[in-house]
Amino acid sequence: MLPDRLADQIGRVLDALVRSGHLPSTTGIPGEIRVERPFRNSRGDYASPVALRLAGAYGSTPGEVARLVAAALQESPEVAHAEAAGGFVNVVVNDAALAETVREVVAAGPAYGEHPVMFAPPDDELGHRARFAHARLAGLLRAGPALEVPYDPDRLEVAVLADPPARRLVCALAELPSVAARESPRALHKYLTEILSCVEEFEVSVAVLPRGDEPSTAAHGTRLVLVDAARITLASALRRYGLCAPDRL
C-alpha cells in the first residue's frame, strides 16, 4: 500500500544519496523505514523520521539530512511535494496515488488488512461506534443504486478525493496493512479510533448521495467507492477483535 511504497522510495533515495556521495558510504540505511500520518494535518499526508536515525552516522543535523531526502523525493512518482521539518520528511502524495489507494482497497475486498493474530475486543463504546459506522456505510452502499449513483473504481474523480476530509480518509485507509503487521493491540486500537474520526469527518463534510431532485454525478460515484473502501477497512479491523461488522443495526 501507499505508506509501504513511500518507505521503499525513501530507501531508494537514501541508497542514491550514498552512491552519489551526498551521504557517506558508511551510512547504514535502516531495514525498516517508518512512514506514518503526521500528528498535524498541516504537515502533509505522511511523515518519516528517518533523518533522525541517520543524522548521527552522517555527522550532521537531522534537518540537513531530511532536506537532502525531501529534495530527492520530489522526483518520486507518487509524491506531489516533500519538505523537511526538523528531522522529519513530510510528504504530500499526488491525486493519482489517492485514487490508486482506493482502487487497491476495494479490489482486495475482505482480504484487505487481513492478519491471523486476534486481539481482545476494545471497550464497548469504541466497538459499538465502529459497528454503527460500518452499518451507516453499508446503508449508503445499498441506497446508491436506487439513486442511480455510478459505482466504478476505474473512473474515480481525483479532485473529489483531494478534498481535505476525503484525502485524510484515504491516507488513513492506506495504513491498515502496516498497522496490522505490527501485531500490537495498542496500535490497532489507536488506528481504529483515528479511522472512525476520519469516517465521521468525511460523512459530515459532504453529501455522499444526491439530495432531493439533485442528479447523480461522477462525484457521487467517487464518494460511494470511497465509502466502500472505508467499510472494507472497518470490517477488517473489527475482525481482528473477533467482532462482526453488521450491515444494519
Short mmCIF file of C-alpha atoms in Angstrom, two decimals:
data_model
loop_
_atom_site.label_atom_id
_atom_site.label_comp_id
_atom_site.label_asym_id
_atom_site.label_seq_id
_atom_site.Cartn_x
_atom_site.Cartn_y
_atom_site.Cartn_z
CA MET A 1 0.00 0.00 0.00
CA LEU A 2 0.91 3.67 -0.24
CA PRO A 3 2.89 4.07 3.02
CA ASP A 4 4.95 0.98 2.17
CA ARG A 5 5.66 2.27 -1.31
CA LEU A 6 6.74 5.62 0.11
CA ALA A 7 9.05 3.81 2.53
CA ASP A 8 10.55 1.91 -0.41
CA GLN A 9 11.03 5.17 -2.31
CA ILE A 10 12.77 6.74 0.67
CA GLY A 11 15.03 3.70 0.86
CA ARG A 12 15.93 4.08 -2.80
CA VAL A 13 16.58 7.79 -2.30
CA LEU A 14 18.94 7.04 0.58
CA ASP A 15 20.78 4.47 -1.49
CA ALA A 16 21.17 7.00 -4.31
CA LEU A 17 22.43 9.66 -1.88
CA VAL A 18 25.08 7.24 -0.62
CA ARG A 19 26.14 6.29 -4.15
CA SER A 20 26.34 9.94 -5.19
CA GLY A 21 28.46 10.86 -2.17
CA HIS A 22 25.85 13.12 -0.57
CA LEU A 23 25.80 10.65 2.32
CA PRO A 24 28.94 8.80 3.43
CA SER A 25 29.49 5.23 2.27
CA THR A 26 29.37 4.14 5.92
CA THR A 27 25.75 5.27 6.26
CA GLY A 28 23.60 2.36 7.43
CA ILE A 29 20.26 2.52 5.66
CA PRO A 30 17.53 1.22 8.03
CA GLY A 31 15.96 -2.07 7.08
CA GLU A 32 12.58 -0.70 8.14
CA ILE A 33 11.67 2.91 7.33
CA ARG A 34 8.67 4.28 9.20
CA VAL A 35 6.13 6.26 7.19
CA GLU A 36 3.04 7.36 9.12
CA ARG A 37 0.43 10.06 9.06
CA PRO A 38 1.66 13.13 10.96
CA PHE A 39 0.02 14.32 14.13
CA ARG A 40 -0.90 17.60 12.43
CA ASN A 41 -2.65 17.57 9.05
CA SER A 42 -0.86 20.76 8.03
CA ARG A 43 2.40 18.78 7.84
CA GLY A 44 1.36 16.70 4.86
CA ASP A 45 -0.20 13.31 4.22
CA TYR A 46 2.66 11.25 5.65
CA ALA A 47 5.87 11.81 7.57
CA SER A 48 9.03 9.81 8.17
CA PRO A 49 11.54 10.29 11.00
CA VAL A 50 14.27 8.50 9.02
CA ALA A 51 16.63 11.52 9.18
CA LEU A 52 16.64 11.32 12.97
CA ARG A 53 18.13 7.83 12.72
CA LEU A 54 20.73 8.77 10.12
CA ALA A 55 21.99 12.11 11.40
CA GLY A 56 24.50 10.61 13.85
CA ALA A 57 26.18 8.50 11.20
CA TYR A 58 26.15 11.39 8.76
CA GLY A 59 27.77 13.75 11.22
CA SER A 60 25.24 16.47 10.56
CA THR A 61 21.90 17.66 11.89
CA PRO A 62 18.67 15.74 11.27
CA GLY A 63 17.30 18.77 9.46
CA GLU A 64 20.11 18.71 6.91
CA VAL A 65 19.64 15.02 6.23
CA ALA A 66 15.86 15.49 5.96
CA ARG A 67 16.35 18.28 3.41
CA LEU A 68 18.51 16.00 1.25
CA VAL A 69 15.89 13.24 1.35
CA ALA A 70 12.96 15.60 0.74
CA ALA A 71 14.65 17.21 -2.26
CA ALA A 72 15.31 13.84 -3.87
CA LEU A 73 11.78 12.58 -3.12
CA GLN A 74 10.31 15.27 -5.34
CA GLU A 75 11.10 13.02 -8.30
CA SER A 76 9.15 10.06 -6.92
CA PRO A 77 6.09 9.12 -8.99
CA GLU A 78 3.53 9.30 -6.17
CA VAL A 79 4.88 12.44 -4.48
CA ALA A 80 3.44 15.88 -5.19
CA HIS A 81 5.60 17.66 -2.62
CA ALA A 82 8.12 16.79 0.07
CA GLU A 83 9.77 19.03 2.63
CA ALA A 84 11.91 18.81 5.73
CA ALA A 85 10.56 19.82 9.13
CA GLY A 86 13.20 19.38 11.76
CA GLY A 87 14.31 15.77 11.46
CA PHE A 88 11.13 14.67 9.69
CA VAL A 89 10.46 14.29 5.98
CA ASN A 90 6.88 15.38 5.29
CA VAL A 91 5.22 14.15 2.12
CA VAL A 92 2.13 15.19 0.17
CA VAL A 93 1.09 12.50 -2.28
CA ASN A 94 -0.39 13.30 -5.66
CA ASP A 95 -4.05 12.82 -6.52
CA ALA A 96 -3.38 9.78 -8.71
CA ALA A 97 -1.88 8.00 -5.69
CA LEU A 98 -5.07 8.66 -3.71
CA ALA A 99 -7.20 7.12 -6.45
CA GLU A 100 -4.93 4.10 -6.73
CA THR A 101 -5.17 3.55 -2.97
CA VAL A 102 -8.97 3.46 -3.10
CA ARG A 103 -8.88 1.02 -6.00
CA GLU A 104 -6.45 -1.24 -4.16
CA VAL A 105 -8.68 -1.42 -1.08
CA VAL A 106 -11.89 -2.27 -2.96
CA ALA A 107 -10.03 -4.76 -5.19
CA ALA A 108 -8.70 -6.59 -2.10
CA GLY A 109 -12.14 -6.69 -0.52
CA PRO A 110 -12.36 -8.80 2.69
CA ALA A 111 -8.68 -9.75 2.35
CA TYR A 112 -7.60 -6.13 2.88
CA GLY A 113 -5.50 -5.83 6.04
CA GLU A 114 -6.15 -9.47 6.89
CA HIS A 115 -3.96 -10.91 9.65
CA PRO A 116 -4.21 -14.13 11.67
CA VAL A 117 -3.39 -12.60 15.07
CA MET A 118 -6.53 -11.76 17.06
CA PHE A 119 -6.95 -9.35 19.96
CA ALA A 120 -9.39 -8.97 22.84
CA PRO A 121 -12.30 -6.70 21.85
CA PRO A 122 -11.95 -2.97 22.51
CA ASP A 123 -14.12 -1.20 25.06
CA ASP A 124 -17.87 -1.32 24.44
CA GLU A 125 -18.08 2.31 23.35
CA LEU A 126 -15.41 2.04 20.66
CA GLY A 127 -16.71 -1.33 19.46
CA HIS A 128 -20.27 -0.02 19.14
CA ARG A 129 -19.06 3.14 17.44
CA ALA A 130 -17.18 1.06 14.86
CA ARG A 131 -20.09 -1.30 14.21
CA PHE A 132 -22.50 1.61 13.90
CA ALA A 133 -20.18 3.35 11.41
CA HIS A 134 -19.95 0.16 9.34
CA ALA A 135 -23.75 -0.12 9.27
CA ARG A 136 -24.07 3.52 8.14
CA LEU A 137 -21.58 2.98 5.32
CA ALA A 138 -23.34 -0.23 4.25
CA GLY A 139 -26.62 1.70 4.18
CA LEU A 140 -25.13 4.28 1.81
CA LEU A 141 -23.96 1.49 -0.47
CA ARG A 142 -27.45 -0.05 -0.52
CA ALA A 143 -29.04 3.31 -1.35
CA GLY A 144 -26.61 4.18 -4.14
CA PRO A 145 -28.10 2.01 -6.92
CA ALA A 146 -31.64 3.21 -6.19
CA LEU A 147 -30.42 6.77 -6.79
CA GLU A 148 -28.54 5.70 -9.93
CA VAL A 149 -25.18 6.57 -8.42
CA PRO A 150 -22.43 5.02 -10.56
CA TYR A 151 -20.02 2.67 -8.81
CA ASP A 152 -16.87 2.35 -10.87
CA PRO A 153 -13.45 2.19 -9.15
CA ASP A 154 -11.79 2.65 -12.55
CA ARG A 155 -13.44 6.03 -13.11
CA LEU A 156 -12.72 7.99 -9.95
CA GLU A 157 -12.66 11.78 -9.95
CA VAL A 158 -9.34 12.57 -8.34
CA ALA A 159 -10.42 16.11 -7.42
CA VAL A 160 -13.11 14.62 -5.18
CA LEU A 161 -10.54 12.50 -3.37
CA ALA A 162 -8.25 15.52 -2.97
CA ASP A 163 -10.84 17.35 -0.86
CA PRO A 164 -9.29 17.54 2.66
CA PRO A 165 -11.73 15.24 4.55
CA ALA A 166 -11.67 12.66 1.73
CA ARG A 167 -7.90 12.96 1.46
CA ARG A 168 -7.40 12.31 5.18
CA LEU A 169 -9.71 9.30 4.99
CA VAL A 170 -7.88 7.78 2.01
CA CYS A 171 -4.48 8.24 3.65
CA ALA A 172 -5.77 6.63 6.85
CA LEU A 173 -7.23 3.66 4.96
CA ALA A 174 -3.84 3.00 3.40
CA GLU A 175 -2.24 2.48 6.81
CA LEU A 176 -4.18 -0.62 7.84
CA PRO A 177 -1.80 -3.27 6.39
CA SER A 178 1.23 -1.79 8.13
CA VAL A 179 -0.70 -1.38 11.40
CA ALA A 180 -1.94 -4.97 11.16
CA ALA A 181 1.58 -6.28 10.57
CA ARG A 182 2.79 -4.73 13.83
CA GLU A 183 0.65 -7.20 15.83
CA SER A 184 0.13 -4.57 18.52
CA PRO A 185 -3.28 -4.23 20.22
CA ARG A 186 -2.42 -0.68 21.22
CA ALA A 187 -1.56 0.26 17.63
CA LEU A 188 -4.78 -1.25 16.29
CA HIS A 189 -6.88 0.45 18.99
CA LYS A 190 -5.30 3.79 18.12
CA TYR A 191 -5.83 3.14 14.42
CA LEU A 192 -9.50 2.21 14.85
CA THR A 193 -10.09 5.40 16.85
CA GLU A 194 -8.42 7.50 14.16
CA ILE A 195 -10.13 5.84 11.21
CA LEU A 196 -13.52 6.38 12.85
CA SER A 197 -12.75 10.07 13.27
CA CYS A 198 -11.82 10.28 9.58
CA VAL A 199 -15.00 8.47 8.53
CA GLU A 200 -17.18 10.72 10.67
CA GLU A 201 -15.45 13.85 9.39
CA PHE A 202 -15.98 12.72 5.80
CA GLU A 203 -19.66 11.90 6.39
CA VAL A 204 -20.49 15.38 7.71
CA SER A 205 -18.33 17.26 5.21
CA VAL A 206 -20.17 16.35 2.03
CA ALA A 207 -23.29 14.63 0.68
CA VAL A 208 -22.24 11.18 -0.45
CA LEU A 209 -25.55 10.63 -2.26
CA PRO A 210 -27.75 13.06 -4.24
CA ARG A 211 -30.31 15.00 -2.23
CA GLY A 212 -33.84 15.83 -3.36
CA ASP A 213 -34.00 16.34 -7.12
CA GLU A 214 -30.22 16.61 -7.42
CA PRO A 215 -28.97 14.46 -10.30
CA SER A 216 -26.43 11.75 -9.73
CA THR A 217 -22.91 12.70 -10.79
CA ALA A 218 -19.49 11.10 -11.13
CA ALA A 219 -18.53 12.91 -7.91
CA HIS A 220 -21.24 10.99 -6.05
CA GLY A 221 -19.93 7.79 -7.60
CA THR A 222 -16.39 8.52 -6.45
CA ARG A 223 -17.58 9.18 -2.91
CA LEU A 224 -19.56 5.94 -2.94
CA VAL A 225 -16.48 3.94 -3.91
CA LEU A 226 -14.59 5.67 -1.08
CA VAL A 227 -17.43 4.70 1.29
CA ASP A 228 -16.96 1.09 0.21
CA ALA A 229 -13.21 1.29 0.84
CA ALA A 230 -13.88 2.66 4.33
CA ARG A 231 -16.46 -0.07 5.00
CA ILE A 232 -13.98 -2.77 3.95
CA THR A 233 -11.31 -1.29 6.22
CA LEU A 234 -13.60 -1.06 9.24
CA ALA A 235 -14.77 -4.64 8.73
CA SER A 236 -11.17 -5.85 8.59
CA ALA A 237 -10.29 -4.03 11.82
CA LEU A 238 -13.37 -5.42 13.58
CA ARG A 239 -12.48 -8.96 12.53
CA ARG A 240 -9.15 -8.63 14.33
CA TYR A 241 -11.21 -8.31 17.51
CA GLY A 242 -13.50 -11.20 16.63
CA LEU A 243 -16.39 -8.76 16.14
CA CYS A 244 -18.97 -8.83 13.37
CA ALA A 245 -19.36 -5.89 11.00
CA PRO A 246 -23.15 -5.52 10.66
CA ASP A 247 -24.80 -4.06 7.56
CA ARG A 248 -27.76 -2.99 9.69
CA LEU A 249 -28.27 -2.07 13.34
#
